[in-house]
GROMACS .gro file of C-alpha atoms in nm:
model
   97
    1MET     CA    1  -1.401  -6.117  -8.089
    2LEU     CA    2  -1.160  -6.370  -8.244
    3GLN     CA    3  -0.994  -6.223  -8.539
    4ILE     CA    4  -0.839  -6.485  -8.789
    5ARG     CA    5  -0.551  -6.368  -9.028
    6ARG     CA    6  -0.269  -6.536  -9.211
    7ALA     CA    7   0.049  -6.561  -9.011
    8SER     CA    8   0.356  -6.383  -9.118
    9THR     CA    9   0.709  -6.577  -9.124
   10ALA     CA   10   0.824  -6.317  -8.864
   11GLU     CA   11   0.571  -6.471  -8.611
   12PHE     CA   12   0.750  -6.803  -8.626
   13ALA     CA   13   0.874  -6.798  -8.247
   14ALA     CA   14   0.542  -6.662  -8.125
   15VAL     CA   15   0.347  -6.945  -8.302
   16ARG     CA   16   0.605  -7.201  -8.187
   17ASP     CA   17   0.577  -7.071  -7.814
   18PHE     CA   18   0.183  -7.060  -7.835
   19TYR     CA   19   0.194  -7.448  -7.949
   20TYR     CA   20   0.427  -7.515  -7.644
   21ALA     CA   21   0.193  -7.338  -7.416
   22VAL     CA   22  -0.088  -7.550  -7.538
   23ILE     CA   23   0.109  -7.872  -7.515
   24ASP     CA   24   0.201  -7.790  -7.151
   25GLU     CA   25  -0.180  -7.731  -7.077
   26MET     CA   26  -0.296  -8.021  -7.198
   27LYS     CA   27  -0.062  -8.260  -7.014
   28ASP     CA   28  -0.316  -8.328  -6.764
   29ALA     CA   29  -0.614  -8.303  -6.975
   30GLU     CA   30  -0.856  -8.595  -6.995
   31PHE     CA   31  -0.847  -8.599  -7.376
   32LYS     CA   32  -0.495  -8.529  -7.505
   33PRO     CA   33  -0.406  -8.465  -7.858
   34GLY     CA   34  -0.074  -8.651  -7.835
   35TRP     CA   35   0.128  -8.354  -7.932
   36GLU     CA   36   0.488  -8.345  -7.803
   37ARG     CA   37   0.727  -8.037  -7.798
   38ASP     CA   38   0.933  -8.012  -8.114
   39VAL     CA   39   0.795  -8.362  -8.238
   40TYR     CA   40   0.411  -8.250  -8.344
   41PRO     CA   41   0.387  -7.995  -8.450
   42SER     CA   42   0.757  -8.002  -8.529
   43GLN     CA   43   0.932  -7.661  -8.591
   44ASP     CA   44   1.024  -7.777  -8.954
   45PHE     CA   45   0.601  -7.836  -9.010
   46LEU     CA   46   0.541  -7.478  -8.861
   47ARG     CA   47   0.807  -7.312  -9.072
   48ALA     CA   48   0.692  -7.500  -9.368
   49SER     CA   49   0.335  -7.422  -9.291
   50LEU     CA   50   0.416  -7.045  -9.260
   51ASP     CA   51   0.649  -7.026  -9.574
   52LYS     CA   52   0.338  -7.186  -9.750
   53GLY     CA   53   0.120  -6.938  -9.638
   54GLU     CA   54  -0.112  -7.212  -9.450
   55LEU     CA   55  -0.077  -7.120  -9.087
   56TYR     CA   56  -0.340  -6.910  -8.952
   57VAL     CA   57  -0.348  -6.707  -8.620
   58GLY     CA   58  -0.650  -6.616  -8.405
   59GLU     CA   59  -0.616  -6.289  -8.200
   60ILE     CA   60  -0.836  -6.152  -7.955
   61LYS     CA   61  -0.752  -5.795  -7.871
   62GLY     CA   62  -0.400  -5.827  -8.016
   63HIS     CA   63  -0.320  -6.127  -7.829
   64LEU     CA   64  -0.270  -6.470  -7.994
   65ALA     CA   65  -0.552  -6.704  -7.897
   66ALA     CA   66  -0.554  -6.950  -8.185
   67ALA     CA   67  -0.312  -7.112  -8.435
   68MET     CA   68  -0.413  -7.357  -8.702
   69VAL     CA   69  -0.285  -7.488  -9.027
   70VAL     CA   70  -0.549  -7.468  -9.315
   71ASN     CA   71  -0.466  -7.718  -9.620
   72HIS     CA   72  -0.588  -8.027  -9.743
   73GLU     CA   73  -0.323  -8.245  -9.585
   74TYR     CA   74  -0.318  -8.443  -9.269
   75ASN     CA   75  -0.114  -8.691  -9.045
   76GLU     CA   76  -0.208  -9.030  -9.141
   77SER     CA   77  -0.166  -9.118  -8.765
   78TYR     CA   78  -0.478  -8.963  -8.671
   79ASP     CA   79  -0.674  -9.251  -8.871
   80ALA     CA   80  -0.515  -9.504  -8.660
   81ARG     CA   81  -0.568  -9.330  -8.347
   82ARG     CA   82  -0.949  -9.244  -8.383
   83GLY     CA   83  -1.037  -9.530  -8.610
   84LEU     CA   84  -1.130  -9.298  -8.869
   85SER     CA   85  -1.097  -9.221  -9.228
   86THR     CA   86  -1.029  -8.851  -9.316
   87ARG     CA   87  -0.927  -8.919  -9.670
   88ARG     CA   88  -1.254  -8.775  -9.813
   89THR     CA   89  -1.293  -8.499  -9.587
   90THR     CA   90  -1.171  -8.141  -9.548
   91SER     CA   91  -1.013  -8.088  -9.201
   92PHE     CA   92  -0.983  -7.775  -9.013
   93SER     CA   93  -0.814  -7.780  -8.690
   94SER     CA   94  -0.749  -7.514  -8.430
   95SER     CA   95  -0.578  -7.489  -8.095
   96THR     CA   96  -0.684  -7.265  -7.815
   97PRO     CA   97  -0.538  -7.268  -7.452
   0.00000   0.00000   0.00000
């Protein structure tokens, strides 16, 4: 079962490497999120999210299986890419390989 918890600042490298793995896996996917290593999500974004207590991880049997930033902010480029307005909604994003 997936266990979700707030990530600690000591887990920065593990979370960054998890996002790298997701980005690498999605290079050949039919639907791409447009993520790039160290561009989005950037290392600064991940560090700031950790510092603010907004970065959560999901684990299955002690292994990192998901990472997500939970807050009321979003990247405005998602509006343009999807033709949607998220200004009045709450977003919840997760990433799993």
